[in-house]
């Protein structure tokens, strides 16, 4: 009896501690492909995957690292712009009774997209890691299906980066307009 | 007169000598040793279980992909420091007047930051995962 309760006590943390999964991407996840990339796997492509599986996995691992570096660099820059430029500017404008609603809306949008950028990156990297860990020689079909999903998520990352860049450009335009009014 | 019941303290007593020849004092020691081993095993199992759960959560939650301490997953020094990059120290003051000159200076510094973003011409572009790049 003692042993039963003891083993039950030991196994409790495993069942209680539920893993928290990252949120799904902000935009619907569907396997999209560029017009130049075929969505179906041909026999030739299958042969190439099986033949170059090891090299492909190495490339994917390197891509993981380079994407992580890009994410850190861009993320830091976005945070720097938001924290040291946009937010203090809006605060200063409020202090000087020059509060500008479009600028504040721009700041809020930028903060939201910045958070989405991180969430989407986690989702993308999870799938990329799954892809890099797959045995493409054994299951080239599954590998290619997963590759299509990773491409879609990478495209989402690209769109996030473009949206952030666009919001920063909008901010600059608004500040230029404000400068003209002074 | 014979004195009974008194212990001759001048004679050192042998403490290892059992009081009762039929009792085994090492039984206590045996039980204590076994409990100690059991405690060690239990501690190891609990530690192993909690570390496993922690690593699972770390991986599944995605924090591992945001972890900046992973070797090789951080920008290189030349990617961060582009020569004289003093913009990292610039912070626009939250209080003060808002004049044309102030905004011009603000835009000048902001433009430098934006240029560093634009150096990545196609971040997360499709080429890295194209069939031709991967050799498919």
PDB file of C-alpha atoms in Angstrom:
ATOM      1  CA  UNK A   1       0.000   0.000   0.000  1.00  0.00           C
ATOM      2  CA  UNK A   2       2.823   2.329   0.910  1.00  0.00           C
ATOM      3  CA  UNK A   3       4.563   1.569  -2.341  1.00  0.00           C
ATOM      4  CA  UNK A   4       1.404   2.296  -4.309  1.00  0.00           C
ATOM      5  CA  UNK A   5       0.918   5.736  -2.796  1.00  0.00           C
ATOM      6  CA  UNK A   6       4.589   6.437  -3.130  1.00  0.00           C
ATOM      7  CA  UNK A   7       4.694   5.671  -6.845  1.00  0.00           C
ATOM      8  CA  UNK A   8       1.487   7.673  -7.310  1.00  0.00           C
ATOM      9  CA  UNK A   9       3.098  10.657  -5.623  1.00  0.00           C
ATOM     10  CA  UNK A  10       6.120  10.382  -7.883  1.00  0.00           C
ATOM     11  CA  UNK A  11       4.063  10.265 -11.045  1.00  0.00           C
ATOM     12  CA  UNK A  12       1.870  13.262 -10.121  1.00  0.00           C
ATOM     13  CA  UNK A  13       4.252  15.982 -11.444  1.00  0.00           C
ATOM     14  CA  UNK A  14       4.293  14.339 -14.840  1.00  0.00           C
ATOM     15  CA  UNK A  15       0.524  14.484 -15.155  1.00  0.00           C
ATOM     16  CA  UNK A  16      -0.015  17.836 -13.471  1.00  0.00           C
ATOM     17  CA  UNK A  17       2.600  19.795 -15.351  1.00  0.00           C
ATOM     18  CA  UNK A  18       0.859  20.395 -18.625  1.00  0.00           C
ATOM     19  CA  UNK A  19       3.078  21.686 -21.370  1.00  0.00           C
ATOM     20  CA  UNK A  20       2.099  25.056 -22.752  1.00  0.00           C
ATOM     21  CA  UNK A  21       2.068  25.192 -26.471  1.00  0.00           C
ATOM     22  CA  UNK A  22       2.833  28.251 -28.535  1.00  0.00           C
ATOM     23  CA  UNK A  23      -0.081  30.021 -30.100  1.00  0.00           C
ATOM     24  CA  UNK A  24      -0.956  29.251 -33.640  1.00  0.00           C
ATOM     25  CA  UNK A  25       0.069  31.832 -36.250  1.00  0.00           C
ATOM     26  CA  UNK A  26      -2.045  34.934 -36.418  1.00  0.00           C
ATOM     27  CA  UNK A  27      -3.064  34.230 -39.976  1.00  0.00           C
ATOM     28  CA  UNK A  28      -4.681  30.968 -41.073  1.00  0.00           C
ATOM     29  CA  UNK A  29      -2.128  28.306 -41.632  1.00  0.00           C
ATOM     30  CA  UNK A  30      -2.422  26.722 -45.022  1.00  0.00           C
ATOM     31  CA  UNK A  31       0.086  25.164 -47.303  1.00  0.00           C
ATOM     32  CA  UNK A  32       0.691  27.810 -49.879  1.00  0.00           C
ATOM     33  CA  UNK A  33       3.372  27.690 -52.430  1.00  0.00           C
ATOM     34  CA  UNK A  34       4.895  30.154 -54.779  1.00  0.00           C
ATOM     35  CA  UNK A  35       3.839  29.836 -58.393  1.00  0.00           C
ATOM     36  CA  UNK A  36       7.275  28.496 -59.282  1.00  0.00           C
ATOM     37  CA  UNK A  37       7.278  25.770 -56.619  1.00  0.00           C
ATOM     38  CA  UNK A  38       5.224  22.648 -57.311  1.00  0.00           C
ATOM     39  CA  UNK A  39       2.858  21.594 -54.569  1.00  0.00           C
ATOM     40  CA  UNK A  40       2.957  17.938 -55.524  1.00  0.00           C
ATOM     41  CA  UNK A  41       5.982  15.753 -55.197  1.00  0.00           C
ATOM     42  CA  UNK A  42       7.240  14.259 -58.426  1.00  0.00           C
ATOM     43  CA  UNK A  43       9.333  11.116 -58.625  1.00  0.00           C
ATOM     44  CA  UNK A  44      12.346  13.174 -59.654  1.00  0.00           C
ATOM     45  CA  UNK A  45      11.978  15.420 -56.642  1.00  0.00           C
ATOM     46  CA  UNK A  46      11.493  12.416 -54.411  1.00  0.00           C
ATOM     47  CA  UNK A  47      14.712  10.956 -55.731  1.00  0.00           C
ATOM     48  CA  UNK A  48      16.567  14.177 -55.050  1.00  0.00           C
ATOM     49  CA  UNK A  49      15.242  14.350 -51.512  1.00  0.00           C
ATOM     50  CA  UNK A  50      16.314  10.799 -50.774  1.00  0.00           C
ATOM     51  CA  UNK A  51      19.700  11.308 -52.398  1.00  0.00           C
ATOM     52  CA  UNK A  52      20.548  14.612 -50.715  1.00  0.00           C
ATOM     53  CA  UNK A  53      18.751  14.102 -47.422  1.00  0.00           C
ATOM     54  CA  UNK A  54      21.828  14.638 -45.271  1.00  0.00           C
ATOM     55  CA  UNK A  55      22.803  17.865 -47.042  1.00  0.00           C
ATOM     56  CA  UNK A  56      19.241  19.150 -46.906  1.00  0.00           C
ATOM     57  CA  UNK A  57      19.078  18.589 -43.156  1.00  0.00           C
ATOM     58  CA  UNK A  58      22.366  20.405 -42.644  1.00  0.00           C
ATOM     59  CA  UNK A  59      21.068  23.334 -44.710  1.00  0.00           C
ATOM     60  CA  UNK A  60      17.902  23.439 -42.656  1.00  0.00           C
ATOM     61  CA  UNK A  61      19.880  23.456 -39.405  1.00  0.00           C
ATOM     62  CA  UNK A  62      21.964  26.357 -40.690  1.00  0.00           C
ATOM     63  CA  UNK A  63      18.826  28.142 -41.756  1.00  0.00           C
ATOM     64  CA  UNK A  64      17.467  27.749 -38.241  1.00  0.00           C
ATOM     65  CA  UNK A  65      20.495  29.516 -36.861  1.00  0.00           C
ATOM     66  CA  UNK A  66      20.554  32.285 -39.429  1.00  0.00           C
ATOM     67  CA  UNK A  67      16.825  32.936 -39.015  1.00  0.00           C
ATOM     68  CA  UNK A  68      17.296  33.100 -35.267  1.00  0.00           C
ATOM     69  CA  UNK A  69      20.054  35.676 -35.677  1.00  0.00           C
ATOM     70  CA  UNK A  70      17.892  37.742 -38.021  1.00  0.00           C
ATOM     71  CA  UNK A  71      14.983  37.526 -35.617  1.00  0.00           C
ATOM     72  CA  UNK A  72      17.126  38.717 -32.702  1.00  0.00           C
ATOM     73  CA  UNK A  73      18.577  41.578 -34.680  1.00  0.00           C
ATOM     74  CA  UNK A  74      15.320  42.765 -36.214  1.00  0.00           C
ATOM     75  CA  UNK A  75      13.424  42.236 -32.966  1.00  0.00           C
ATOM     76  CA  UNK A  76      15.930  44.287 -31.011  1.00  0.00           C
ATOM     77  CA  UNK A  77      15.769  47.071 -33.575  1.00  0.00           C
ATOM     78  CA  UNK A  78      11.969  47.080 -33.563  1.00  0.00           C
ATOM     79  CA  UNK A  79      11.955  47.223 -29.761  1.00  0.00           C
ATOM     80  CA  UNK A  80      14.545  49.966 -29.786  1.00  0.00           C
ATOM     81  CA  UNK A  81      12.507  52.084 -32.193  1.00  0.00           C
ATOM     82  CA  UNK A  82       9.305  51.515 -30.265  1.00  0.00           C
ATOM     83  CA  UNK A  83      10.799  52.140 -26.817  1.00  0.00           C
ATOM     84  CA  UNK A  84      13.307  54.905 -27.515  1.00  0.00           C
ATOM     85  CA  UNK A  85      11.644  56.796 -30.340  1.00  0.00           C
ATOM     86  CA  UNK A  86       7.956  56.322 -30.974  1.00  0.00           C
ATOM     87  CA  UNK A  87       6.649  55.960 -27.424  1.00  0.00           C
ATOM     88  CA  UNK A  88       8.614  58.882 -25.930  1.00  0.00           C
ATOM     89  CA  UNK A  89       7.642  61.049 -28.898  1.00  0.00           C
ATOM     90  CA  UNK A  90       3.959  60.420 -28.305  1.00  0.00           C
ATOM     91  CA  UNK A  91       4.369  61.121 -24.600  1.00  0.00           C
ATOM     92  CA  UNK A  92       6.138  64.369 -25.376  1.00  0.00           C
ATOM     93  CA  UNK A  93       3.453  65.352 -27.849  1.00  0.00           C
ATOM     94  CA  UNK A  94       0.779  64.797 -25.199  1.00  0.00           C
ATOM     95  CA  UNK A  95       2.770  66.952 -22.776  1.00  0.00           C
ATOM     96  CA  UNK A  96       2.867  69.740 -25.322  1.00  0.00           C
ATOM     97  CA  UNK A  97      -0.838  69.386 -26.150  1.00  0.00           C
ATOM     98  CA  UNK A  98       0.058  68.173 -29.609  1.00  0.00           C
ATOM     99  CA  UNK A  99      -1.432  64.722 -29.177  1.00  0.00           C
ATOM    100  CA  UNK A 100      -1.813  63.088 -32.541  1.00  0.00           C
ATOM    101  CA  UNK A 101      -4.327  60.239 -32.808  1.00  0.00           C
ATOM    102  CA  UNK A 102      -2.836  58.668 -35.973  1.00  0.00           C
ATOM    103  CA  UNK A 103       0.586  58.563 -34.302  1.00  0.00           C
ATOM    104  CA  UNK A 104      -0.835  56.856 -31.247  1.00  0.00           C
ATOM    105  CA  UNK A 105      -2.748  54.409 -33.399  1.00  0.00           C
ATOM    106  CA  UNK A 106       0.451  53.742 -35.332  1.00  0.00           C
ATOM    107  CA  UNK A 107       2.301  53.060 -32.063  1.00  0.00           C
ATOM    108  CA  UNK A 108      -0.374  50.611 -30.915  1.00  0.00           C
ATOM    109  CA  UNK A 109      -0.400  48.816 -34.257  1.00  0.00           C
ATOM    110  CA  UNK A 110       3.371  48.534 -34.206  1.00  0.00           C
ATOM    111  CA  UNK A 111       3.346  47.081 -30.699  1.00  0.00           C
ATOM    112  CA  UNK A 112       0.703  44.537 -31.718  1.00  0.00           C
ATOM    113  CA  UNK A 113       2.521  43.438 -34.852  1.00  0.00           C
ATOM    114  CA  UNK A 114       5.760  43.228 -32.901  1.00  0.00           C
ATOM    115  CA  UNK A 115       4.148  40.727 -30.530  1.00  0.00           C
ATOM    116  CA  UNK A 116       2.669  38.786 -33.434  1.00  0.00           C
ATOM    117  CA  UNK A 117       6.119  38.702 -35.050  1.00  0.00           C
ATOM    118  CA  UNK A 118       7.487  36.828 -32.033  1.00  0.00           C
ATOM    119  CA  UNK A 119       4.557  34.418 -31.872  1.00  0.00           C
ATOM    120  CA  UNK A 120       4.760  33.659 -35.564  1.00  0.00           C
ATOM    121  CA  UNK A 121       8.491  33.138 -35.273  1.00  0.00           C
ATOM    122  CA  UNK A 122       8.013  30.498 -32.591  1.00  0.00           C
ATOM    123  CA  UNK A 123       5.455  28.721 -34.735  1.00  0.00           C
ATOM    124  CA  UNK A 124       7.735  28.865 -37.755  1.00  0.00           C
ATOM    125  CA  UNK A 125      10.786  27.624 -35.877  1.00  0.00           C
ATOM    126  CA  UNK A 126       8.851  24.743 -34.316  1.00  0.00           C
ATOM    127  CA  UNK A 127       7.846  23.493 -37.731  1.00  0.00           C
ATOM    128  CA  UNK A 128      11.316  24.115 -39.162  1.00  0.00           C
ATOM    129  CA  UNK A 129      12.867  22.098 -36.371  1.00  0.00           C
ATOM    130  CA  UNK A 130      10.406  19.308 -37.017  1.00  0.00           C
ATOM    131  CA  UNK A 131      11.369  19.431 -40.689  1.00  0.00           C
ATOM    132  CA  UNK A 132      15.097  19.399 -39.970  1.00  0.00           C
ATOM    133  CA  UNK A 133      14.666  16.397 -37.675  1.00  0.00           C
ATOM    134  CA  UNK A 134      12.690  14.310 -40.160  1.00  0.00           C
ATOM    135  CA  UNK A 135      14.205  11.361 -41.887  1.00  0.00           C
ATOM    136  CA  UNK A 136      13.673  12.653 -45.413  1.00  0.00           C
ATOM    137  CA  UNK A 137      15.259   9.561 -46.947  1.00  0.00           C
ATOM    138  CA  UNK A 138      12.675   7.292 -45.355  1.00  0.00           C
ATOM    139  CA  UNK A 139       9.585   9.485 -45.798  1.00  0.00           C
ATOM    140  CA  UNK A 140      10.162  12.003 -48.605  1.00  0.00           C
ATOM    141  CA  UNK A 141       6.406  12.589 -49.012  1.00  0.00           C
ATOM    142  CA  UNK A 142       5.948  13.620 -45.385  1.00  0.00           C
ATOM    143  CA  UNK A 143       9.095  15.679 -45.608  1.00  0.00           C
ATOM    144  CA  UNK A 144       7.835  17.609 -48.609  1.00  0.00           C
ATOM    145  CA  UNK A 145       4.405  18.150 -47.049  1.00  0.00           C
ATOM    146  CA  UNK A 146       6.078  19.577 -43.961  1.00  0.00           C
ATOM    147  CA  UNK A 147       8.347  21.685 -46.170  1.00  0.00           C
ATOM    148  CA  UNK A 148       5.289  23.286 -47.742  1.00  0.00           C
ATOM    149  CA  UNK A 149       3.936  24.174 -44.304  1.00  0.00           C
ATOM    150  CA  UNK A 150       7.296  25.639 -43.288  1.00  0.00           C
ATOM    151  CA  UNK A 151       7.345  27.733 -46.466  1.00  0.00           C
ATOM    152  CA  UNK A 152       3.890  29.071 -45.648  1.00  0.00           C
ATOM    153  CA  UNK A 153       4.951  30.019 -42.139  1.00  0.00           C
ATOM    154  CA  UNK A 154       8.115  31.627 -43.431  1.00  0.00           C
ATOM    155  CA  UNK A 155       5.990  33.701 -45.777  1.00  0.00           C
ATOM    156  CA  UNK A 156       3.940  34.802 -42.762  1.00  0.00           C
ATOM    157  CA  UNK A 157       7.185  35.917 -41.090  1.00  0.00           C
ATOM    158  CA  UNK A 158       8.105  37.884 -44.184  1.00  0.00           C
ATOM    159  CA  UNK A 159       4.716  39.585 -44.225  1.00  0.00           C
ATOM    160  CA  UNK A 160       5.075  40.475 -40.537  1.00  0.00           C
ATOM    161  CA  UNK A 161       8.459  42.058 -41.201  1.00  0.00           C
ATOM    162  CA  UNK A 162       7.035  43.987 -44.159  1.00  0.00           C
ATOM    163  CA  UNK A 163       4.073  45.191 -42.093  1.00  0.00           C
ATOM    164  CA  UNK A 164       6.362  46.439 -39.362  1.00  0.00           C
ATOM    165  CA  UNK A 165       8.533  48.211 -41.910  1.00  0.00           C
ATOM    166  CA  UNK A 166       5.435  49.753 -43.448  1.00  0.00           C
ATOM    167  CA  UNK A 167       4.216  50.979 -40.056  1.00  0.00           C
ATOM    168  CA  UNK A 168       7.588  52.577 -39.377  1.00  0.00           C
ATOM    169  CA  UNK A 169       7.402  54.326 -42.753  1.00  0.00           C
ATOM    170  CA  UNK A 170       3.890  55.539 -41.875  1.00  0.00           C
ATOM    171  CA  UNK A 171       5.229  56.863 -38.599  1.00  0.00           C
ATOM    172  CA  UNK A 172       7.966  58.804 -40.359  1.00  0.00           C
ATOM    173  CA  UNK A 173       5.419  60.274 -42.765  1.00  0.00           C
ATOM    174  CA  UNK A 174       3.167  61.327 -39.889  1.00  0.00           C
ATOM    175  CA  UNK A 175       6.069  62.993 -38.092  1.00  0.00           C
ATOM    176  CA  UNK A 176       7.006  64.820 -41.291  1.00  0.00           C
ATOM    177  CA  UNK A 177       3.413  66.027 -41.594  1.00  0.00           C
ATOM    178  CA  UNK A 178       3.501  67.166 -37.979  1.00  0.00           C
ATOM    179  CA  UNK A 179       6.762  68.965 -38.605  1.00  0.00           C
ATOM    180  CA  UNK A 180       5.123  70.823 -41.465  1.00  0.00           C
ATOM    181  CA  UNK A 181       2.330  71.997 -39.175  1.00  0.00           C
ATOM    182  CA  UNK A 182       4.698  73.507 -36.600  1.00  0.00           C
TER     183      UNK A 182
ATOM    184  CA  UNK B   1      31.871  -7.852  52.171  1.00  0.00           C
ATOM    185  CA  UNK B   2      31.048  -8.408  48.567  1.00  0.00           C
ATOM    186  CA  UNK B   3      29.532  -5.375  46.944  1.00  0.00           C
ATOM    187  CA  UNK B   4      27.168  -6.347  44.251  1.00  0.00           C
ATOM    188  CA  UNK B   5      25.522  -4.127  41.735  1.00  0.00           C
ATOM    189  CA  UNK B   6      28.419  -1.704  41.581  1.00  0.00           C
ATOM    190  CA  UNK B   7      30.335  -1.233  38.391  1.00  0.00           C
ATOM    191  CA  UNK B   8      34.034  -1.029  38.676  1.00  0.00           C
ATOM    192  CA  UNK B   9      34.662   2.191  36.751  1.00  0.00           C
ATOM    193  CA  UNK B  10      38.375   1.863  36.953  1.00  0.00           C
ATOM    194  CA  UNK B  11      38.133  -0.899  34.452  1.00  0.00           C
ATOM    195  CA  UNK B  12      37.280   0.440  30.994  1.00  0.00           C
ATOM    196  CA  UNK B  13      34.194  -1.207  29.593  1.00  0.00           C
ATOM    197  CA  UNK B  14      34.069  -2.512  26.049  1.00  0.00           C
ATOM    198  CA  UNK B  15      31.226  -0.581  24.404  1.00  0.00           C
ATOM    199  CA  UNK B  16      31.076  -2.921  21.475  1.00  0.00           C
ATOM    200  CA  UNK B  17      30.251  -5.748  23.733  1.00  0.00           C
ATOM    201  CA  UNK B  18      26.524  -6.379  23.502  1.00  0.00           C
ATOM    202  CA  UNK B  19      24.545  -6.134  26.638  1.00  0.00           C
ATOM    203  CA  UNK B  20      22.398  -9.053  25.631  1.00  0.00           C
ATOM    204  CA  UNK B  21      24.121 -11.703  23.579  1.00  0.00           C
ATOM    205  CA  UNK B  22      20.822 -12.574  21.764  1.00  0.00           C
ATOM    206  CA  UNK B  23      20.040  -9.065  20.339  1.00  0.00           C
ATOM    207  CA  UNK B  24      21.557  -7.833  17.007  1.00  0.00           C
ATOM    208  CA  UNK B  25      22.209  -4.075  17.184  1.00  0.00           C
ATOM    209  CA  UNK B  26      23.368  -4.028  13.541  1.00  0.00           C
ATOM    210  CA  UNK B  27      19.707  -4.453  12.479  1.00  0.00           C
ATOM    211  CA  UNK B  28      19.135  -0.756  13.197  1.00  0.00           C
ATOM    212  CA  UNK B  29      22.129   0.144  11.147  1.00  0.00           C
ATOM    213  CA  UNK B  30      20.929  -2.054   8.317  1.00  0.00           C
ATOM    214  CA  UNK B  31      17.499  -0.414   8.293  1.00  0.00           C
ATOM    215  CA  UNK B  32      19.035   3.056   8.439  1.00  0.00           C
ATOM    216  CA  UNK B  33      21.358   2.327   5.562  1.00  0.00           C
ATOM    217  CA  UNK B  34      18.554   0.970   3.427  1.00  0.00           C
ATOM    218  CA  UNK B  35      16.408   4.024   4.139  1.00  0.00           C
ATOM    219  CA  UNK B  36      19.262   6.259   3.135  1.00  0.00           C
ATOM    220  CA  UNK B  37      19.678   4.475  -0.170  1.00  0.00           C
ATOM    221  CA  UNK B  38      15.942   4.651  -0.732  1.00  0.00           C
ATOM    222  CA  UNK B  39      15.985   8.387  -0.027  1.00  0.00           C
ATOM    223  CA  UNK B  40      18.760   8.856  -2.535  1.00  0.00           C
ATOM    224  CA  UNK B  41      16.865   6.956  -5.221  1.00  0.00           C
ATOM    225  CA  UNK B  42      13.644   8.858  -4.549  1.00  0.00           C
ATOM    226  CA  UNK B  43      15.467  12.201  -4.710  1.00  0.00           C
ATOM    227  CA  UNK B  44      17.048  11.248  -8.007  1.00  0.00           C
ATOM    228  CA  UNK B  45      13.738  10.159  -9.482  1.00  0.00           C
ATOM    229  CA  UNK B  46      11.986  13.362  -8.407  1.00  0.00           C
ATOM    230  CA  UNK B  47      14.814  15.504  -9.751  1.00  0.00           C
ATOM    231  CA  UNK B  48      14.839  13.592 -13.039  1.00  0.00           C
ATOM    232  CA  UNK B  49      11.066  13.901 -13.418  1.00  0.00           C
ATOM    233  CA  UNK B  50      10.988  17.629 -12.696  1.00  0.00           C
ATOM    234  CA  UNK B  51      13.900  18.366 -15.043  1.00  0.00           C
ATOM    235  CA  UNK B  52      12.223  16.338 -17.784  1.00  0.00           C
ATOM    236  CA  UNK B  53       8.956  18.202 -17.344  1.00  0.00           C
ATOM    237  CA  UNK B  54      10.774  21.551 -17.313  1.00  0.00           C
ATOM    238  CA  UNK B  55      12.611  20.765 -20.534  1.00  0.00           C
ATOM    239  CA  UNK B  56       9.383  19.617 -22.155  1.00  0.00           C
ATOM    240  CA  UNK B  57       7.674  22.864 -21.226  1.00  0.00           C
ATOM    241  CA  UNK B  58      10.717  24.862 -22.388  1.00  0.00           C
ATOM    242  CA  UNK B  59      10.634  23.160 -25.741  1.00  0.00           C
ATOM    243  CA  UNK B  60       6.887  22.973 -26.319  1.00  0.00           C
ATOM    244  CA  UNK B  61       6.187  26.538 -25.269  1.00  0.00           C
ATOM    245  CA  UNK B  62       8.606  27.818 -27.873  1.00  0.00           C
ATOM    246  CA  UNK B  63      10.855  29.635 -25.428  1.00  0.00           C
ATOM    247  CA  UNK B  64      13.794  27.655 -26.740  1.00  0.00           C
ATOM    248  CA  UNK B  65      13.452  29.486 -30.049  1.00  0.00           C
ATOM    249  CA  UNK B  66      13.639  32.853 -28.284  1.00  0.00           C
ATOM    250  CA  UNK B  67      16.513  31.847 -26.069  1.00  0.00           C
ATOM    251  CA  UNK B  68      19.413  34.127 -26.851  1.00  0.00           C
ATOM    252  CA  UNK B  69      21.969  32.064 -25.008  1.00  0.00           C
ATOM    253  CA  UNK B  70      22.115  29.274 -27.582  1.00  0.00           C
ATOM    254  CA  UNK B  71      25.523  29.177 -29.269  1.00  0.00           C
ATOM    255  CA  UNK B  72      25.321  30.115 -32.934  1.00  0.00           C
ATOM    256  CA  UNK B  73      21.822  31.547 -32.641  1.00  0.00           C
ATOM    257  CA  UNK B  74      22.912  35.079 -31.820  1.00  0.00           C
ATOM    258  CA  UNK B  75      23.922  37.751 -34.313  1.00  0.00           C
ATOM    259  CA  UNK B  76      27.645  38.001 -34.875  1.00  0.00           C
ATOM    260  CA  UNK B  77      29.466  41.089 -33.683  1.00  0.00           C
ATOM    261  CA  UNK B  78      29.817  42.456 -37.183  1.00  0.00           C
ATOM    262  CA  UNK B  79      26.085  42.109 -37.666  1.00  0.00           C
ATOM    263  CA  UNK B  80      25.355  44.176 -34.592  1.00  0.00           C
ATOM    264  CA  UNK B  81      28.045  46.824 -34.699  1.00  0.00           C
ATOM    265  CA  UNK B  82      28.077  48.502 -38.063  1.00  0.00           C
ATOM    266  CA  UNK B  83      31.080  50.703 -37.518  1.00  0.00           C
ATOM    267  CA  UNK B  84      30.147  53.748 -35.539  1.00  0.00           C
ATOM    268  CA  UNK B  85      26.696  52.871 -34.345  1.00  0.00           C
ATOM    269  CA  UNK B  86      25.933  55.400 -31.665  1.00  0.00           C
ATOM    270  CA  UNK B  87      22.222  55.189 -32.317  1.00  0.00           C
ATOM    271  CA  UNK B  88      21.836  52.506 -29.695  1.00  0.00           C
ATOM    272  CA  UNK B  89      22.588  55.156 -27.063  1.00  0.00           C
ATOM    273  CA  UNK B  90      20.117  57.675 -28.411  1.00  0.00           C
ATOM    274  CA  UNK B  91      16.869  57.960 -26.502  1.00  0.00           C
ATOM    275  CA  UNK B  92      14.299  60.587 -27.399  1.00  0.00           C
ATOM    276  CA  UNK B  93      13.393  62.503 -24.265  1.00  0.00           C
ATOM    277  CA  UNK B  94       9.820  62.124 -23.057  1.00  0.00           C
ATOM    278  CA  UNK B  95       9.602  65.714 -21.882  1.00  0.00           C
ATOM    279  CA  UNK B  96      10.602  68.955 -23.460  1.00  0.00           C
ATOM    280  CA  UNK B  97       9.467  71.269 -26.208  1.00  0.00           C
ATOM    281  CA  UNK B  98       8.377  70.027 -29.598  1.00  0.00           C
ATOM    282  CA  UNK B  99       9.891  72.180 -32.299  1.00  0.00           C
ATOM    283  CA  UNK B 100      10.828  71.675 -35.905  1.00  0.00           C
ATOM    284  CA  UNK B 101      14.477  71.269 -34.948  1.00  0.00           C
ATOM    285  CA  UNK B 102      13.625  68.645 -32.338  1.00  0.00           C
ATOM    286  CA  UNK B 103      11.612  66.663 -34.857  1.00  0.00           C
ATOM    287  CA  UNK B 104      14.340  66.970 -37.482  1.00  0.00           C
ATOM    288  CA  UNK B 105      16.883  65.569 -35.065  1.00  0.00           C
ATOM    289  CA  UNK B 106      14.432  62.823 -34.141  1.00  0.00           C
ATOM    290  CA  UNK B 107      13.933  61.873 -37.778  1.00  0.00           C
ATOM    291  CA  UNK B 108      17.653  61.954 -38.449  1.00  0.00           C
ATOM    292  CA  UNK B 109      18.372  59.425 -35.695  1.00  0.00           C
ATOM    293  CA  UNK B 110      15.365  57.318 -36.618  1.00  0.00           C
ATOM    294  CA  UNK B 111      16.520  57.186 -40.206  1.00  0.00           C
ATOM    295  CA  UNK B 112      19.781  55.532 -39.097  1.00  0.00           C
ATOM    296  CA  UNK B 113      17.822  52.864 -37.269  1.00  0.00           C
ATOM    297  CA  UNK B 114      15.644  52.261 -40.287  1.00  0.00           C
ATOM    298  CA  UNK B 115      18.699  51.894 -42.501  1.00  0.00           C
ATOM    299  CA  UNK B 116      19.933  49.076 -40.283  1.00  0.00           C
ATOM    300  CA  UNK B 117      16.609  47.301 -40.786  1.00  0.00           C
ATOM    301  CA  UNK B 118      16.782  47.838 -44.538  1.00  0.00           C
ATOM    302  CA  UNK B 119      20.169  46.142 -44.706  1.00  0.00           C
ATOM    303  CA  UNK B 120      18.218  42.911 -44.524  1.00  0.00           C
ATOM    304  CA  UNK B 121      16.791  43.281 -48.002  1.00  0.00           C
ATOM    305  CA  UNK B 122      14.579  40.219 -47.906  1.00  0.00           C
ATOM    306  CA  UNK B 123      14.199  38.910 -44.376  1.00  0.00           C
ATOM    307  CA  UNK B 124      12.568  35.487 -44.298  1.00  0.00           C
ATOM    308  CA  UNK B 125      12.418  35.459 -48.072  1.00  0.00           C
ATOM    309  CA  UNK B 126      11.342  32.319 -49.922  1.00  0.00           C
ATOM    310  CA  UNK B 127      14.708  31.614 -51.570  1.00  0.00           C
ATOM    311  CA  UNK B 128      16.213  29.861 -48.568  1.00  0.00           C
ATOM    312  CA  UNK B 129      13.594  27.106 -48.739  1.00  0.00           C
ATOM    313  CA  UNK B 130      13.183  26.934 -52.493  1.00  0.00           C
ATOM    314  CA  UNK B 131      13.585  23.636 -54.295  1.00  0.00           C
ATOM    315  CA  UNK B 132      16.650  24.883 -56.119  1.00  0.00           C
ATOM    316  CA  UNK B 133      18.378  25.983 -52.907  1.00  0.00           C
ATOM    317  CA  UNK B 134      17.659  22.723 -51.141  1.00  0.00           C
ATOM    318  CA  UNK B 135      18.583  20.666 -54.167  1.00  0.00           C
ATOM    319  CA  UNK B 136      15.170  19.068 -54.599  1.00  0.00           C
TER     320      UNK B 136
END
